[in-house]
Amino acid sequence: LTSIRRGYTAGELRSLLEAAGIVGRVSRRPGYRLVATWRPRDPGPTAGVELP
């Protein structure tokens, strides 16, 4: 989940997600300009491992 306060349009934020290889959803929420949400595809072998 990310909230960006830079004045992007929904299409611009969606394009940024796509350029980063992220499949997500861009929506408007009360109190926020735009919110992008996505789930990681594969958390990888270090998921849940605490770093020092």
mmCIF file as gemmi writes it, N, C-alpha and C atoms, coordinates in Angstrom:
data_model
loop_
_atom_site.group_PDB
_atom_site.id
_atom_site.type_symbol
_atom_site.label_atom_id
_atom_site.label_alt_id
_atom_site.label_comp_id
_atom_site.label_asym_id
_atom_site.label_entity_id
_atom_site.label_seq_id
_atom_site.pdbx_PDB_ins_code
_atom_site.Cartn_x
_atom_site.Cartn_y
_atom_site.Cartn_z
_atom_site.occupancy
_atom_site.B_iso_or_equiv
_atom_site.pdbx_formal_charge
_atom_site.auth_seq_id
_atom_site.auth_asym_id
_atom_site.pdbx_PDB_model_num
ATOM 1 N N . LEU Axp A 1 ? 0.868 -1.173 0 1 0 ? 1 A 1
ATOM 2 C CA . LEU Axp A 1 ? 0 0 0 1 0 ? 1 A 1
ATOM 3 C C . LEU Axp A 1 ? 0.902 1.22 0 1 0 ? 1 A 1
ATOM 4 N N . THR Axp A 2 ? 0.58 2.151 -0.871 1 0 ? 2 A 1
ATOM 5 C CA . THR Axp A 2 ? 1.316 3.404 -0.867 1 0 ? 2 A 1
ATOM 6 C C . THR Axp A 2 ? 0.373 4.551 -1.155 1 0 ? 2 A 1
ATOM 7 N N . SER Axp A 3 ? 0.629 5.65 -0.565 1 0 ? 3 A 1
ATOM 8 C CA . SER Axp A 3 ? -0.137 6.861 -0.823 1 0 ? 3 A 1
ATOM 9 C C . SER Axp A 3 ? 0.854 7.926 -1.274 1 0 ? 3 A 1
ATOM 10 N N . ILE Axp A 4 ? 0.583 8.527 -2.399 1 0 ? 4 A 1
ATOM 11 C CA . ILE Axp A 4 ? 1.513 9.496 -2.968 1 0 ? 4 A 1
ATOM 12 C C . ILE Axp A 4 ? 0.827 10.855 -3.046 1 0 ? 4 A 1
ATOM 13 N N . ARG Axp A 5 ? 1.488 11.875 -2.53 1 0 ? 5 A 1
ATOM 14 C CA . ARG Axp A 5 ? 0.917 13.218 -2.535 1 0 ? 5 A 1
ATOM 15 C C . ARG Axp A 5 ? 1.645 14.109 -3.538 1 0 ? 5 A 1
ATOM 16 N N . ARG Axp A 6 ? 1.8 13.643 -4.757 1 0 ? 6 A 1
ATOM 17 C CA . ARG Axp A 6 ? 2.524 14.437 -5.744 1 0 ? 6 A 1
ATOM 18 C C . ARG Axp A 6 ? 1.627 14.916 -6.868 1 0 ? 6 A 1
ATOM 19 N N . GLY Axp A 7 ? 0.344 14.635 -6.8 1 0 ? 7 A 1
ATOM 20 C CA . GLY Axp A 7 ? -0.568 15.118 -7.822 1 0 ? 7 A 1
ATOM 21 C C . GLY Axp A 7 ? -0.599 14.287 -9.093 1 0 ? 7 A 1
ATOM 22 N N . TYR Axp A 8 ? -0.224 13.023 -9.023 1 0 ? 8 A 1
ATOM 23 C CA . TYR Axp A 8 ? -0.331 12.147 -10.187 1 0 ? 8 A 1
ATOM 24 C C . TYR Axp A 8 ? -1.795 11.917 -10.526 1 0 ? 8 A 1
ATOM 25 N N . THR Axp A 9 ? -2.074 11.687 -11.797 1 0 ? 9 A 1
ATOM 26 C CA . THR Axp A 9 ? -3.396 11.207 -12.179 1 0 ? 9 A 1
ATOM 27 C C . THR Axp A 9 ? -3.416 9.704 -11.943 1 0 ? 9 A 1
ATOM 28 N N . ALA Axp A 10 ? -4.602 9.117 -11.923 1 0 ? 10 A 1
ATOM 29 C CA . ALA Axp A 10 ? -4.707 7.669 -11.733 1 0 ? 10 A 1
ATOM 30 C C . ALA Axp A 10 ? -3.955 6.931 -12.841 1 0 ? 10 A 1
ATOM 31 N N . GLY Axp A 11 ? -4.065 7.419 -14.064 1 0 ? 11 A 1
ATOM 32 C CA . GLY Axp A 11 ? -3.371 6.788 -15.182 1 0 ? 11 A 1
ATOM 33 C C . GLY Axp A 11 ? -1.859 6.864 -15.056 1 0 ? 11 A 1
ATOM 34 N N . GLU Axp A 12 ? -1.352 7.996 -14.594 1 0 ? 12 A 1
ATOM 35 C CA . GLU Axp A 12 ? 0.099 8.145 -14.414 1 0 ? 12 A 1
ATOM 36 C C . GLU Axp A 12 ? 0.617 7.202 -13.329 1 0 ? 12 A 1
ATOM 37 N N . LEU Axp A 13 ? -0.111 7.112 -12.215 1 0 ? 13 A 1
ATOM 38 C CA . LEU Axp A 13 ? 0.324 6.214 -11.142 1 0 ? 13 A 1
ATOM 39 C C . LEU Axp A 13 ? 0.251 4.762 -11.598 1 0 ? 13 A 1
ATOM 40 N N . ARG Axp A 14 ? -0.786 4.42 -12.34 1 0 ? 14 A 1
ATOM 41 C CA . ARG Axp A 14 ? -0.913 3.063 -12.881 1 0 ? 14 A 1
ATOM 42 C C . ARG Axp A 14 ? 0.26 2.758 -13.813 1 0 ? 14 A 1
ATOM 43 N N . SER Axp A 15 ? 0.653 3.733 -14.631 1 0 ? 15 A 1
ATOM 44 C CA . SER Axp A 15 ? 1.798 3.55 -15.537 1 0 ? 15 A 1
ATOM 45 C C . SER Axp A 15 ? 3.091 3.34 -14.765 1 0 ? 15 A 1
ATOM 46 N N . LEU Axp A 16 ? 3.263 4.052 -13.642 1 0 ? 16 A 1
ATOM 47 C CA . LEU Axp A 16 ? 4.452 3.856 -12.813 1 0 ? 16 A 1
ATOM 48 C C . LEU Axp A 16 ? 4.49 2.441 -12.244 1 0 ? 16 A 1
ATOM 49 N N . LEU Axp A 17 ? 3.341 1.948 -11.802 1 0 ? 17 A 1
ATOM 50 C CA . LEU Axp A 17 ? 3.287 0.572 -11.299 1 0 ? 17 A 1
ATOM 51 C C . LEU Axp A 17 ? 3.675 -0.414 -12.396 1 0 ? 17 A 1
ATOM 52 N N . GLU Axp A 18 ? 3.088 -0.238 -13.573 1 0 ? 18 A 1
ATOM 53 C CA . GLU Axp A 18 ? 3.387 -1.133 -14.693 1 0 ? 18 A 1
ATOM 54 C C . GLU Axp A 18 ? 4.862 -1.083 -15.06 1 0 ? 18 A 1
ATOM 55 N N . ALA Axp A 19 ? 5.461 0.102 -15.07 1 0 ? 19 A 1
ATOM 56 C CA . ALA Axp A 19 ? 6.883 0.244 -15.405 1 0 ? 19 A 1
ATOM 57 C C . ALA Axp A 19 ? 7.764 -0.478 -14.393 1 0 ? 19 A 1
ATOM 58 N N . ALA Axp A 20 ? 7.285 -0.577 -13.151 1 0 ? 20 A 1
ATOM 59 C CA . ALA Axp A 20 ? 8.036 -1.275 -12.106 1 0 ? 20 A 1
ATOM 60 C C . ALA Axp A 20 ? 7.721 -2.768 -12.088 1 0 ? 20 A 1
ATOM 61 N N . GLY Axp A 21 ? 6.857 -3.215 -13.003 1 0 ? 21 A 1
ATOM 62 C CA . GLY Axp A 21 ? 6.511 -4.631 -13.056 1 0 ? 21 A 1
ATOM 63 C C . GLY Axp A 21 ? 5.516 -5.049 -11.985 1 0 ? 21 A 1
ATOM 64 N N . ILE Axp A 22 ? 4.762 -4.094 -11.465 1 0 ? 22 A 1
ATOM 65 C CA . ILE Axp A 22 ? 3.806 -4.371 -10.394 1 0 ? 22 A 1
ATOM 66 C C . ILE Axp A 22 ? 2.398 -4.41 -10.96 1 0 ? 22 A 1
ATOM 67 N N . VAL Axp A 23 ? 1.68 -5.473 -10.64 1 0 ? 23 A 1
ATOM 68 C CA . VAL Axp A 23 ? 0.27 -5.564 -10.99 1 0 ? 23 A 1
ATOM 69 C C . VAL Axp A 23 ? -0.502 -5.117 -9.757 1 0 ? 23 A 1
ATOM 70 N N . GLY Axp A 24 ? -1.143 -3.975 -9.847 1 0 ? 24 A 1
ATOM 71 C CA . GLY Axp A 24 ? -1.825 -3.433 -8.679 1 0 ? 24 A 1
ATOM 72 C C . GLY Axp A 24 ? -3.08 -2.682 -9.05 1 0 ? 24 A 1
ATOM 73 N N . ARG Axp A 25 ? -3.67 -2.066 -8.045 1 0 ? 25 A 1
ATOM 74 C CA . ARG Axp A 25 ? -4.894 -1.309 -8.236 1 0 ? 25 A 1
ATOM 75 C C . ARG Axp A 25 ? -4.676 0.115 -7.74 1 0 ? 25 A 1
ATOM 76 N N . VAL Axp A 26 ? -5.14 1.074 -8.511 1 0 ? 26 A 1
ATOM 77 C CA . VAL Axp A 26 ? -5.076 2.477 -8.122 1 0 ? 26 A 1
ATOM 78 C C . VAL Axp A 26 ? -6.503 2.938 -7.868 1 0 ? 26 A 1
ATOM 79 N N . SER Axp A 27 ? -6.728 3.523 -6.696 1 0 ? 27 A 1
ATOM 80 C CA . SER Axp A 27 ? -8.073 3.992 -6.37 1 0 ? 27 A 1
ATOM 81 C C . SER Axp A 27 ? -7.998 5.289 -5.587 1 0 ? 27 A 1
ATOM 82 N N . ARG Axp A 28 ? -9.104 5.98 -5.546 1 0 ? 28 A 1
ATOM 83 C CA . ARG Axp A 28 ? -9.22 7.2 -4.742 1 0 ? 28 A 1
ATOM 84 C C . ARG Axp A 28 ? -9.872 6.825 -3.428 1 0 ? 28 A 1
ATOM 85 N N . ARG Axp A 29 ? -9.359 7.381 -2.345 1 0 ? 29 A 1
ATOM 86 C CA . ARG Axp A 29 ? -9.904 7.129 -1.013 1 0 ? 29 A 1
ATOM 87 C C . ARG Axp A 29 ? -10.142 8.458 -0.318 1 0 ? 29 A 1
ATOM 88 N N . PRO Axp A 30 ? -11.131 8.514 0.551 1 0 ? 30 A 1
ATOM 89 C CA . PRO Axp A 30 ? -11.351 9.755 1.307 1 0 ? 30 A 1
ATOM 90 C C . PRO Axp A 30 ? -10.094 10.127 2.096 1 0 ? 30 A 1
ATOM 91 N N . GLY Axp A 31 ? -9.721 11.376 2.019 1 0 ? 31 A 1
ATOM 92 C CA . GLY Axp A 31 ? -8.545 11.84 2.747 1 0 ? 31 A 1
ATOM 93 C C . GLY Axp A 31 ? -7.235 11.634 2.01 1 0 ? 31 A 1
ATOM 94 N N . TYR Axp A 32 ? -7.241 10.913 0.903 1 0 ? 32 A 1
ATOM 95 C CA . TYR Axp A 32 ? -6.023 10.672 0.117 1 0 ? 32 A 1
ATOM 96 C C . TYR Axp A 32 ? -6.293 11.032 -1.327 1 0 ? 32 A 1
ATOM 97 N N . ARG Axp A 33 ? -5.256 11.454 -2.009 1 0 ? 33 A 1
ATOM 98 C CA . ARG Axp A 33 ? -5.429 11.717 -3.439 1 0 ? 33 A 1
ATOM 99 C C . ARG Axp A 33 ? -5.61 10.406 -4.185 1 0 ? 33 A 1
ATOM 100 N N . LEU Axp A 34 ? -4.583 9.587 -4.147 1 0 ? 34 A 1
ATOM 101 C CA . LEU Axp A 34 ? -4.625 8.277 -4.804 1 0 ? 34 A 1
ATOM 102 C C . LEU Axp A 34 ? -3.947 7.26 -3.905 1 0 ? 34 A 1
ATOM 103 N N . VAL Axp A 35 ? -4.416 6.036 -3.981 1 0 ? 35 A 1
ATOM 104 C CA . VAL Axp A 35 ? -3.801 4.95 -3.22 1 0 ? 35 A 1
ATOM 105 C C . VAL Axp A 35 ? -3.535 3.81 -4.191 1 0 ? 35 A 1
ATOM 106 N N . ALA Axp A 36 ? -2.325 3.266 -4.147 1 0 ? 36 A 1
ATOM 107 C CA . ALA Axp A 36 ? -1.972 2.104 -4.962 1 0 ? 36 A 1
ATOM 108 C C . ALA Axp A 36 ? -1.799 0.915 -4.027 1 0 ? 36 A 1
ATOM 109 N N . THR Axp A 37 ? -2.441 -0.188 -4.361 1 0 ? 37 A 1
ATOM 110 C CA . THR Axp A 37 ? -2.319 -1.402 -3.549 1 0 ? 37 A 1
ATOM 111 C C . THR Axp A 37 ? -1.93 -2.572 -4.444 1 0 ? 37 A 1
ATOM 112 N N . TRP Axp A 38 ? -1.129 -3.471 -3.878 1 0 ? 38 A 1
ATOM 113 C CA . TRP Axp A 38 ? -0.733 -4.677 -4.593 1 0 ? 38 A 1
ATOM 114 C C . TRP Axp A 38 ? -0.247 -5.694 -3.591 1 0 ? 38 A 1
ATOM 115 N N . ARG Axp A 39 ? -0.155 -6.924 -4.025 1 0 ? 39 A 1
ATOM 116 C CA . ARG Axp A 39 ? 0.403 -8.006 -3.221 1 0 ? 39 A 1
ATOM 117 C C . ARG Axp A 39 ? 1.685 -8.477 -3.901 1 0 ? 39 A 1
ATOM 118 N N . PRO Axp A 40 ? 2.705 -8.785 -3.112 1 0 ? 40 A 1
ATOM 119 C CA . PRO Axp A 40 ? 3.932 -9.311 -3.723 1 0 ? 40 A 1
ATOM 120 C C . PRO Axp A 40 ? 3.639 -10.633 -4.409 1 0 ? 40 A 1
ATOM 121 N N . ARG Axp A 41 ? 4.277 -10.85 -5.545 1 0 ? 41 A 1
ATOM 122 C CA . ARG Axp A 41 ? 4.08 -12.11 -6.275 1 0 ? 41 A 1
ATOM 123 C C . ARG Axp A 41 ? 4.68 -13.277 -5.516 1 0 ? 41 A 1
ATOM 124 N N . ASP Axp A 42 ? 5.934 -13.124 -5.103 1 0 ? 42 A 1
ATOM 125 C CA . ASP Axp A 42 ? 6.646 -14.189 -4.402 1 0 ? 42 A 1
ATOM 126 C C . ASP Axp A 42 ? 7.482 -13.531 -3.316 1 0 ? 42 A 1
ATOM 127 N N . PRO Axp A 43 ? 7.184 -13.792 -2.058 1 0 ? 43 A 1
ATOM 128 C CA . PRO Axp A 43 ? 7.943 -13.134 -1.001 1 0 ? 43 A 1
ATOM 129 C C . PRO Axp A 43 ? 9.41 -13.53 -0.954 1 0 ? 43 A 1
ATOM 130 N N . GLY Axp A 44 ? 9.78 -14.616 -1.6 1 0 ? 44 A 1
ATOM 131 C CA . GLY Axp A 44 ? 11.18 -15.021 -1.651 1 0 ? 44 A 1
ATOM 132 C C . GLY Axp A 44 ? 11.634 -15.761 -0.413 1 0 ? 44 A 1
ATOM 133 N N . PRO Axp A 45 ? 12.857 -16.264 -0.443 1 0 ? 45 A 1
ATOM 134 C CA . PRO Axp A 45 ? 13.362 -17.113 0.64 1 0 ? 45 A 1
ATOM 135 C C . PRO Axp A 45 ? 13.616 -16.373 1.947 1 0 ? 45 A 1
ATOM 136 N N . THR Axp A 46 ? 13.726 -15.045 1.907 1 0 ? 46 A 1
ATOM 137 C CA . THR Axp A 46 ? 14.009 -14.309 3.138 1 0 ? 46 A 1
ATOM 138 C C . THR Axp A 46 ? 12.747 -13.747 3.788 1 0 ? 46 A 1
ATOM 139 N N . ALA Axp A 47 ? 11.592 -14.095 3.28 1 0 ? 47 A 1
ATOM 140 C CA . ALA Axp A 47 ? 10.346 -13.582 3.862 1 0 ? 47 A 1
ATOM 141 C C . ALA Axp A 47 ? 10.239 -14.021 5.315 1 0 ? 47 A 1
ATOM 142 N N . GLY Axp A 48 ? 9.954 -13.085 6.169 1 0 ? 48 A 1
ATOM 143 C CA . GLY Axp A 48 ? 9.789 -13.396 7.582 1 0 ? 48 A 1
ATOM 144 C C . GLY Axp A 48 ? 11.083 -13.486 8.366 1 0 ? 48 A 1
ATOM 145 N N . VAL Axp A 49 ? 12.228 -13.334 7.701 1 0 ? 49 A 1
ATOM 146 C CA . VAL Axp A 49 ? 13.519 -13.406 8.38 1 0 ? 49 A 1
ATOM 147 C C . VAL Axp A 49 ? 13.849 -12.024 8.927 1 0 ? 49 A 1
ATOM 148 N N . GLU Axp A 50 ? 14.168 -11.954 10.213 1 0 ? 50 A 1
ATOM 149 C CA . GLU Axp A 50 ? 14.535 -10.671 10.81 1 0 ? 50 A 1
ATOM 150 C C . GLU Axp A 50 ? 15.976 -10.335 10.45 1 0 ? 50 A 1
ATOM 151 N N . LEU Axp A 51 ? 16.168 -9.1 10.044 1 0 ? 51 A 1
ATOM 152 C CA . LEU Axp A 51 ? 17.514 -8.644 9.717 1 0 ? 51 A 1
ATOM 153 C C . LEU Axp A 51 ? 18.133 -8.005 10.95 1 0 ? 51 A 1
ATOM 154 N N . PRO Axp A 52 ? 19.465 -8.12 11.096 1 0 ? 52 A 1
ATOM 155 C CA . PRO Axp A 52 ? 20.125 -7.539 12.279 1 0 ? 52 A 1
ATOM 156 C C . PRO Axp A 52 ? 20.012 -6.034 12.317 1 0 ? 52 A 1
